[in-house]
Amino acid sequence: MTINCMLSLNPSKTLPINPTHPLLSTSITRITFKSNNFQTVMRSGGEAHQQQPSLADALLNSPRKHQILQTIHTNSLSNCCLSETNLHLTVPGLGPKFPGKVRDIYDSGDYLVLVTTDRQSAFDRILASIPFKGQVLNETSLWWFERTKHITSNAVVSAPDKNVTIAKKCSVFPVEFVARGFVTGSTDTSLWTVYNNGIRNYCGNVLADGLVKNQKLPENILTPTTKAADHDVPVTPDEIIERGLMTRADYEEASAKALSLFEYGQQVAAEHGLILVDTKYEFGKANDGSILLIDEVHTPDSSRYWIANSYLERFQNGLDPENVDKEFLRLWFKSHCDPYKDEVLPDAPEDLVCELAWRYIFLYETITKSKFEVLSTEEPIHDRISRNVASALSSLK
């Protein structure tokens, strides 16, 4: 979102997964992060307990999945999707729209109104609209914003609608803090892509020879990016400071916050049978000089998640991890076109669009232990948002 002391995982830390989560098996999985590898250790929870579906089984084939897919088909893709908003035409006193890849941002004077749409972006392009995606991202971020206040303050003021966050205005740093724990990815700036192309010093991080795809890094790293005309450009910490993008003090504080947020996110993900592989954070500076977390936190749009208990075996057998994010849609586009160069992209297949909608909902429910609320489509989505935003802004005056 734009208008306008380093921490790492404790090498000896063992993170338990909560065995009572309904989507996990009754056996207890412990995820151990070590300096040069990744281990999952299984131990029986007792023969008296009936075996429950694994997290991967719940992702791929579960009654809840069929329920969500049926809801999408019943309401039709078009009725489930919010591809564009024009609140400046429907909410009195609201300023012009600043459209981002996913969020439409409106200036309301003292605050910003951020509407998370269902647009799906990758490769610096809009690929499709994914049913319920905006609601999932907004609610996921709000859950994490609330639970990371012990690490950093954030810009959230209120959430008057499932797709909307009203935020404090701040001066946004033109830097995205990309936190990584594994050598993976398929985009031009992903760690595996650049490493496979022979780069051994990336964004100020020295990478050893001999790493392989999907391998865990010795410690978490940051690979910051900044915006060029229409794409993200990797930068080193020294370049950030030399180019005046941030002061050294602001960069050091924000980078420490980013790595601490990432470590905490990995711990929470591990408790729910997941690996938080990589993610990105954005920060801004408030009028009082404090640095605030903004935009989104640990969503399936900004993050990569893998199923934990199958990672090690699949890695040792040269197989890609079981993922719970948009990577499969990225790979489909890469195999059917050049998403960076082709002027017109093919339409994403409907079955992949629906699958991604389910995966986003699955991740939300797995992390938060809350059931995703599918709102009625009797009232058009845009009308509902307009009504809720107008009411919220009126109460803030």
Coordinates of C-alpha atoms in Angstrom, one line a residue:
M1 CA 0.0 0.0 0.0
T2 CA 1.6 3.3 -1.0
I3 CA 0.3 6.8 -1.5
N4 CA 3.0 8.8 -1.8
C5 CA 19.6 -5.2 15.9
M6 CA 18.6 -8.2 13.6
L7 CA 16.6 -11.1 15.0
S8 CA 16.5 -14.7 13.7
L9 CA 15.1 -18.0 14.8
N10 CA 16.6 -19.5 17.9
P11 CA 18.6 -22.4 16.5
S12 CA 17.6 -24.8 19.3
K13 CA 14.0 -23.8 19.5
T14 CA 11.4 -26.6 19.3
L15 CA 7.9 -25.4 18.3
P16 CA 5.0 -27.6 19.2
I17 CA 1.9 -27.9 17.0
N18 CA -1.4 -27.7 18.8
P19 CA -2.8 -31.3 18.6
T20 CA -6.3 -30.2 19.5
H21 CA -7.0 -28.3 16.3
P22 CA -9.8 -30.1 14.5
L23 CA -7.9 -30.2 11.2
L24 CA -4.9 -31.9 12.6
S25 CA -4.3 -35.6 13.4
T26 CA -4.1 -36.8 17.0
S27 CA -0.5 -37.5 16.7
I28 CA 1.8 -34.7 17.9
T29 CA 4.1 -33.1 15.5
R30 CA 7.1 -31.1 16.7
I31 CA 8.9 -28.7 14.3
T32 CA 12.5 -28.2 15.1
F33 CA 14.4 -25.3 13.5
K34 CA 18.1 -25.9 13.4
S35 CA 21.0 -23.9 12.0
N36 CA 21.3 -25.9 8.7
N37 CA 18.2 -28.1 8.4
F38 CA 14.6 -28.6 9.2
Q39 CA 13.2 -31.5 11.0
T40 CA 9.7 -32.7 11.8
V41 CA 9.4 -35.3 14.5
M42 CA 6.2 -37.4 14.9
R43 CA 5.2 -39.2 18.0
S44 CA 2.0 -41.1 18.7
G45 CA -0.8 -39.6 20.6
G46 CA -2.1 -43.0 21.7
E47 CA -4.0 -45.8 20.0
A48 CA -7.2 -45.0 21.8
H49 CA -7.8 -42.0 19.7
Q50 CA -9.4 -42.3 16.3
Q51 CA -7.1 -41.1 13.5
Q52 CA -8.3 -37.7 12.2
P53 CA -7.8 -36.4 8.6
S54 CA -4.4 -34.8 8.1
L55 CA -4.1 -31.1 7.3
A56 CA -3.2 -32.0 3.7
D57 CA -6.3 -34.2 3.5
A58 CA -8.5 -31.4 4.8
L59 CA -7.0 -29.1 2.2
L60 CA -7.5 -31.4 -0.7
N61 CA -10.7 -33.2 0.1
S62 CA -13.0 -32.3 3.0
P63 CA -16.7 -31.6 3.5
R64 CA -15.8 -28.0 4.3
K65 CA -14.1 -27.6 0.9
H66 CA -17.1 -29.0 -1.0
Q67 CA -19.4 -26.7 1.0
I68 CA -17.3 -23.6 0.0
L69 CA -17.1 -24.7 -3.7
Q70 CA -20.8 -25.3 -3.7
T71 CA -21.4 -21.8 -2.3
I72 CA -19.3 -20.3 -5.1
H73 CA -21.1 -22.2 -7.8
T74 CA -24.5 -21.5 -6.4
N75 CA -23.9 -17.7 -6.2
S76 CA -21.8 -17.6 -9.5
L77 CA -18.3 -16.3 -9.7
S78 CA -19.5 -12.8 -10.7
N79 CA -21.7 -12.4 -7.7
C80 CA -19.0 -13.5 -5.3
C81 CA -16.3 -11.2 -6.6
L82 CA -15.5 -7.6 -5.9
S83 CA -13.2 -6.6 -8.7
E84 CA -13.5 -2.8 -8.5
T85 CA -14.8 -0.1 -6.2
N86 CA -15.9 3.5 -6.7
L87 CA -16.7 4.6 -3.2
H88 CA -15.8 8.2 -4.1
L89 CA -19.1 8.2 -6.1
T90 CA -21.2 6.6 -3.4
V91 CA -19.9 7.8 0.0
P92 CA -20.3 11.6 0.6
G93 CA -17.1 13.5 1.3
L94 CA -14.8 10.7 0.3
G95 CA -11.7 11.7 -1.7
P96 CA -10.6 10.2 -5.0
K97 CA -9.6 6.6 -5.4
F98 CA -5.9 5.4 -5.4
P99 CA -6.1 1.9 -6.9
G100 CA -3.4 -0.6 -6.0
K101 CA -2.9 -4.1 -7.2
V102 CA -5.4 -5.5 -4.7
R103 CA -6.6 -2.6 -2.5
D104 CA -8.5 0.6 -3.5
I105 CA -7.5 3.4 -1.2
Y106 CA -9.6 6.5 -0.4
D107 CA -8.6 9.7 1.4
S108 CA -11.2 10.7 4.0
G109 CA -9.3 13.6 5.4
D110 CA -7.9 12.4 8.8
Y111 CA -8.0 8.7 7.7
L112 CA -7.5 6.4 4.8
V113 CA -10.2 3.9 3.8
L114 CA -8.6 0.7 2.4
V115 CA -11.0 -1.6 0.5
T116 CA -9.5 -5.1 -0.2
T117 CA -10.9 -6.3 -3.5
D118 CA -10.8 -9.8 -4.9
R119 CA -8.3 -8.9 -7.6
Q120 CA -5.4 -11.5 -7.8
S121 CA -2.0 -10.1 -8.6
A122 CA 1.3 -11.8 -9.5
F123 CA 4.2 -10.9 -11.8
D124 CA 3.1 -7.3 -11.3
R125 CA -0.1 -8.1 -13.2
I126 CA -3.7 -8.7 -12.4
L127 CA -4.4 -12.3 -13.2
A128 CA -8.0 -12.9 -12.1
S129 CA -10.7 -12.2 -9.5
I130 CA -10.9 -14.7 -6.7
P131 CA -14.3 -15.2 -4.8
F132 CA -14.2 -13.9 -1.2
K133 CA -10.5 -13.2 -1.4
G134 CA -10.8 -9.6 -0.3
Q135 CA -12.7 -10.6 2.8
V136 CA -10.2 -13.3 3.6
L137 CA -7.2 -11.0 3.3
N138 CA -8.8 -8.2 5.3
E139 CA -10.0 -10.5 8.2
T140 CA -6.7 -12.4 8.2
S141 CA -4.7 -9.2 8.5
L142 CA -6.9 -7.8 11.2
W143 CA -6.4 -11.1 13.2
W144 CA -2.6 -10.7 12.9
F145 CA -2.6 -7.0 13.5
E146 CA -4.3 -7.6 16.9
R147 CA -1.9 -10.4 17.8
T148 CA 1.3 -8.6 16.9
K149 CA 0.8 -5.4 19.0
H150 CA 3.5 -6.7 21.4
I151 CA 6.0 -6.4 18.6
T152 CA 4.9 -3.2 16.9
S153 CA 2.1 -0.7 16.7
N154 CA -0.1 -0.6 13.6
A155 CA -2.2 1.8 11.7
V156 CA -5.6 0.2 12.1
V157 CA -8.4 2.4 13.4
S158 CA -11.5 0.3 12.7
A159 CA -13.0 -2.3 10.4
P160 CA -16.5 -1.3 9.5
D161 CA -16.9 -4.0 6.8
K162 CA -15.5 -7.4 6.1
N163 CA -13.6 -5.9 3.2
V164 CA -12.6 -2.6 4.7
T165 CA -10.0 -1.2 7.1
I166 CA -9.9 2.4 8.2
A167 CA -6.3 3.4 9.0
K168 CA -4.3 6.2 10.4
K169 CA -2.5 8.3 7.8
C170 CA 1.3 8.0 7.9
S171 CA 4.3 8.6 5.7
V172 CA 4.8 5.2 3.9
F173 CA 8.4 4.0 3.5
P174 CA 9.0 3.1 -0.2
V175 CA 10.5 -0.2 0.9
E176 CA 8.9 -3.7 1.2
F177 CA 10.6 -5.9 3.8
V178 CA 10.6 -9.4 2.3
A179 CA 11.4 -12.0 5.0
R180 CA 12.6 -15.4 3.9
G181 CA 13.3 -18.7 5.7
F182 CA 13.7 -21.0 2.7
V183 CA 15.3 -21.0 -0.8
T184 CA 12.2 -21.1 -3.0
G185 CA 9.9 -19.2 -5.4
S186 CA 9.2 -18.7 -9.0
T187 CA 9.1 -15.0 -9.7
D188 CA 12.1 -13.0 -11.0
T189 CA 12.9 -11.6 -7.5
S190 CA 12.3 -14.9 -5.6
L191 CA 15.3 -16.3 -3.8
W192 CA 15.4 -19.6 -5.7
T193 CA 15.3 -17.8 -9.1
V194 CA 18.2 -15.5 -8.3
Y195 CA 20.2 -18.2 -6.6
N196 CA 19.7 -20.6 -9.5
N197 CA 21.0 -17.9 -11.8
G198 CA 24.3 -17.8 -9.9
I199 CA 23.8 -14.9 -7.6
R200 CA 25.4 -15.4 -4.2
N201 CA 25.0 -12.0 -2.6
Y202 CA 21.4 -10.9 -2.7
C203 CA 20.2 -7.7 -1.0
G204 CA 23.3 -7.8 1.2
N205 CA 22.9 -11.5 2.2
V206 CA 25.8 -13.8 1.4
L207 CA 24.5 -17.2 0.3
A208 CA 26.6 -20.3 0.4
D209 CA 27.2 -22.6 -2.6
G210 CA 25.4 -25.9 -2.7
L211 CA 21.9 -24.8 -1.6
V212 CA 19.0 -26.5 -3.3
K213 CA 15.4 -25.5 -4.1
N214 CA 13.1 -25.5 -1.0
Q215 CA 16.0 -25.9 1.4
K216 CA 15.8 -24.1 4.8
L217 CA 18.2 -21.2 5.2
P218 CA 20.6 -21.3 8.1
E219 CA 18.8 -18.3 9.5
N220 CA 16.0 -16.0 8.4
I221 CA 17.0 -13.1 6.1
L222 CA 15.5 -9.9 4.6
T223 CA 15.6 -9.2 0.9
P224 CA 14.1 -5.7 0.7
T225 CA 12.6 -4.3 -2.5
T226 CA 11.5 -0.9 -3.7
K227 CA 9.2 0.2 -6.5
A228 CA 10.4 0.9 -10.0
A229 CA 7.9 2.1 -12.7
D230 CA 5.9 -1.1 -12.8
H231 CA 7.8 -3.7 -10.8
D232 CA 9.7 -4.4 -7.6
V233 CA 13.5 -3.9 -7.5
P234 CA 15.7 -5.7 -5.0
V235 CA 17.9 -3.3 -2.9
T236 CA 20.5 -3.7 -0.2
P237 CA 20.3 -1.9 3.2
D238 CA 23.2 0.4 2.2
E239 CA 21.4 1.3 -1.1
I240 CA 18.2 2.1 0.9
I241 CA 20.1 4.5 3.1
E242 CA 22.3 6.0 0.3
R243 CA 19.3 6.7 -1.9
G244 CA 17.4 8.4 1.0
L245 CA 14.6 5.8 1.0
M246 CA 15.0 5.5 4.8
T247 CA 17.3 6.8 7.4
R248 CA 19.7 4.3 9.0
A249 CA 17.8 4.5 12.3
D250 CA 14.4 3.9 10.7
Y251 CA 15.7 1.0 8.6
E252 CA 17.3 -0.7 11.6
E253 CA 14.1 -0.4 13.6
A254 CA 11.8 -1.5 10.8
S255 CA 14.1 -4.4 9.8
A256 CA 14.2 -5.6 13.4
K257 CA 10.4 -5.4 13.6
A258 CA 10.1 -7.3 10.3
L259 CA 12.3 -10.2 11.5
S260 CA 10.6 -10.4 14.9
L261 CA 7.2 -10.4 13.2
F262 CA 8.4 -13.2 10.9
E263 CA 9.7 -15.3 13.8
Y264 CA 6.5 -14.9 15.6
G265 CA 4.5 -15.7 12.5
Q266 CA 6.5 -18.9 12.0
Q267 CA 5.8 -19.9 15.6
V268 CA 2.1 -19.4 15.2
A269 CA 2.0 -21.2 11.9
A270 CA 3.9 -24.1 13.4
E271 CA 1.3 -24.5 16.1
H272 CA -1.2 -25.0 13.4
G273 CA 0.7 -27.5 11.3
L274 CA 2.0 -25.0 8.8
I275 CA 5.4 -23.5 7.8
L276 CA 5.5 -19.7 7.1
V277 CA 8.1 -19.8 4.3
D278 CA 8.3 -16.2 3.4
T279 CA 6.3 -13.0 3.6
K280 CA 6.5 -9.2 3.2
Y281 CA 5.9 -6.3 5.5
E282 CA 5.3 -2.6 4.9
F283 CA 5.8 0.2 7.4
G284 CA 5.0 3.9 7.7
K285 CA 6.0 6.7 10.0
A286 CA 3.2 8.4 12.1
N287 CA 3.1 12.1 12.9
D288 CA 4.6 11.4 16.3
G289 CA 7.6 9.7 14.7
S290 CA 6.7 6.2 15.6
I291 CA 7.0 3.4 13.0
L292 CA 3.7 1.6 12.3
L293 CA 3.0 -1.7 10.6
I294 CA 0.6 -1.1 7.7
D295 CA -1.0 -2.8 4.7
E296 CA -1.4 -6.6 5.4
V297 CA 0.2 -9.2 7.7
H298 CA 0.8 -12.9 7.0
T299 CA -2.0 -13.3 4.4
P300 CA -1.9 -15.9 1.7
D301 CA -1.4 -13.0 -0.7
S302 CA 1.7 -11.7 0.9
S303 CA 3.0 -15.0 2.3
R304 CA 4.0 -18.5 1.3
Y305 CA 2.7 -21.4 3.5
W306 CA 3.6 -25.1 3.3
I307 CA 2.1 -28.1 5.1
A308 CA 4.6 -28.9 7.9
N309 CA 4.5 -32.6 8.5
S310 CA 5.1 -33.6 4.8
Y311 CA 7.9 -31.1 4.2
L312 CA 10.9 -33.1 5.1
E313 CA 10.0 -36.3 3.3
R314 CA 9.0 -34.4 0.1
F315 CA 12.2 -32.3 0.3
Q316 CA 14.4 -35.4 0.7
N317 CA 12.6 -37.0 -2.3
G318 CA 13.1 -33.9 -4.5
L319 CA 9.4 -33.0 -4.5
D320 CA 7.9 -29.6 -4.0
P321 CA 6.2 -29.0 -0.7
E322 CA 2.5 -29.1 -0.3
N323 CA 1.6 -25.4 -0.4
V324 CA -1.4 -23.4 0.8
D325 CA -1.0 -20.3 -1.3
K326 CA -1.2 -18.9 -4.8
E327 CA 2.0 -20.6 -6.1
F328 CA 0.1 -23.1 -8.2
L329 CA -1.7 -20.3 -10.0
R330 CA 1.6 -18.5 -10.7
L331 CA 3.0 -21.8 -12.1
W332 CA -0.1 -22.2 -14.4
F333 CA 0.5 -18.8 -15.9
K334 CA 4.2 -19.4 -16.3
S335 CA 3.5 -22.6 -18.2
H336 CA 0.9 -21.0 -20.5
C337 CA 2.4 -17.6 -21.3
D338 CA 5.1 -15.2 -20.4
P339 CA 3.4 -13.2 -17.6
Y340 CA 6.1 -10.6 -17.7
K341 CA 6.1 -9.8 -21.4
D342 CA 2.8 -11.0 -23.0
E343 CA 0.4 -8.0 -23.5
V344 CA -2.7 -10.2 -23.1
L345 CA -2.8 -13.1 -20.6
P346 CA -5.0 -16.1 -20.9
D347 CA -8.0 -16.4 -18.6
A348 CA -7.4 -18.4 -15.4
P349 CA -9.4 -21.7 -15.5
E350 CA -12.5 -21.6 -13.3
D351 CA -11.5 -24.7 -11.4
L352 CA -8.1 -23.0 -10.4
V353 CA -9.9 -19.8 -9.4
C354 CA -12.3 -21.8 -7.2
E355 CA -9.4 -23.8 -5.8
L356 CA -7.5 -20.7 -4.8
A357 CA -10.6 -19.2 -3.1
W358 CA -10.9 -22.4 -1.0
R359 CA -7.2 -22.3 -0.1
Y360 CA -7.4 -18.8 1.1
I361 CA -10.4 -19.6 3.3
F362 CA -8.7 -22.8 4.5
L363 CA -5.7 -20.9 5.6
Y364 CA -7.8 -18.3 7.4
E365 CA -9.8 -21.0 9.3
T366 CA -6.6 -23.1 10.1
I367 CA -4.7 -20.1 11.5
T368 CA -7.5 -18.3 13.3
K369 CA -9.6 -21.4 14.3
S370 CA -12.6 -19.3 13.2
K371 CA -15.2 -20.3 10.7
F372 CA -15.2 -18.0 7.6
E373 CA -18.5 -16.2 7.3
V374 CA -19.9 -16.2 3.8
L375 CA -22.0 -13.1 3.6
S376 CA -25.3 -13.0 1.8
T377 CA -25.1 -11.8 -1.8
E378 CA -28.7 -10.4 -1.7
E379 CA -27.3 -6.9 -1.2
P380 CA -24.7 -6.1 -3.8
I381 CA -21.2 -6.1 -2.3
H382 CA -20.5 -2.5 -3.4
D383 CA -23.7 -1.3 -1.8
R384 CA -23.0 -3.0 1.5
I385 CA -19.5 -1.5 1.6
S386 CA -20.7 2.0 0.8
R387 CA -23.3 1.8 3.5
N388 CA -20.9 0.6 6.1
V389 CA -18.1 3.0 5.2
A390 CA -20.4 6.0 5.2
S391 CA -21.7 5.0 8.7
A392 CA -18.2 4.5 10.1
L393 CA -16.8 7.8 8.8
S394 CA -19.8 9.7 10.2
S395 CA -19.1 8.3 13.6
L396 CA -15.4 9.3 13.4
K397 CA -16.2 13.0 12.8

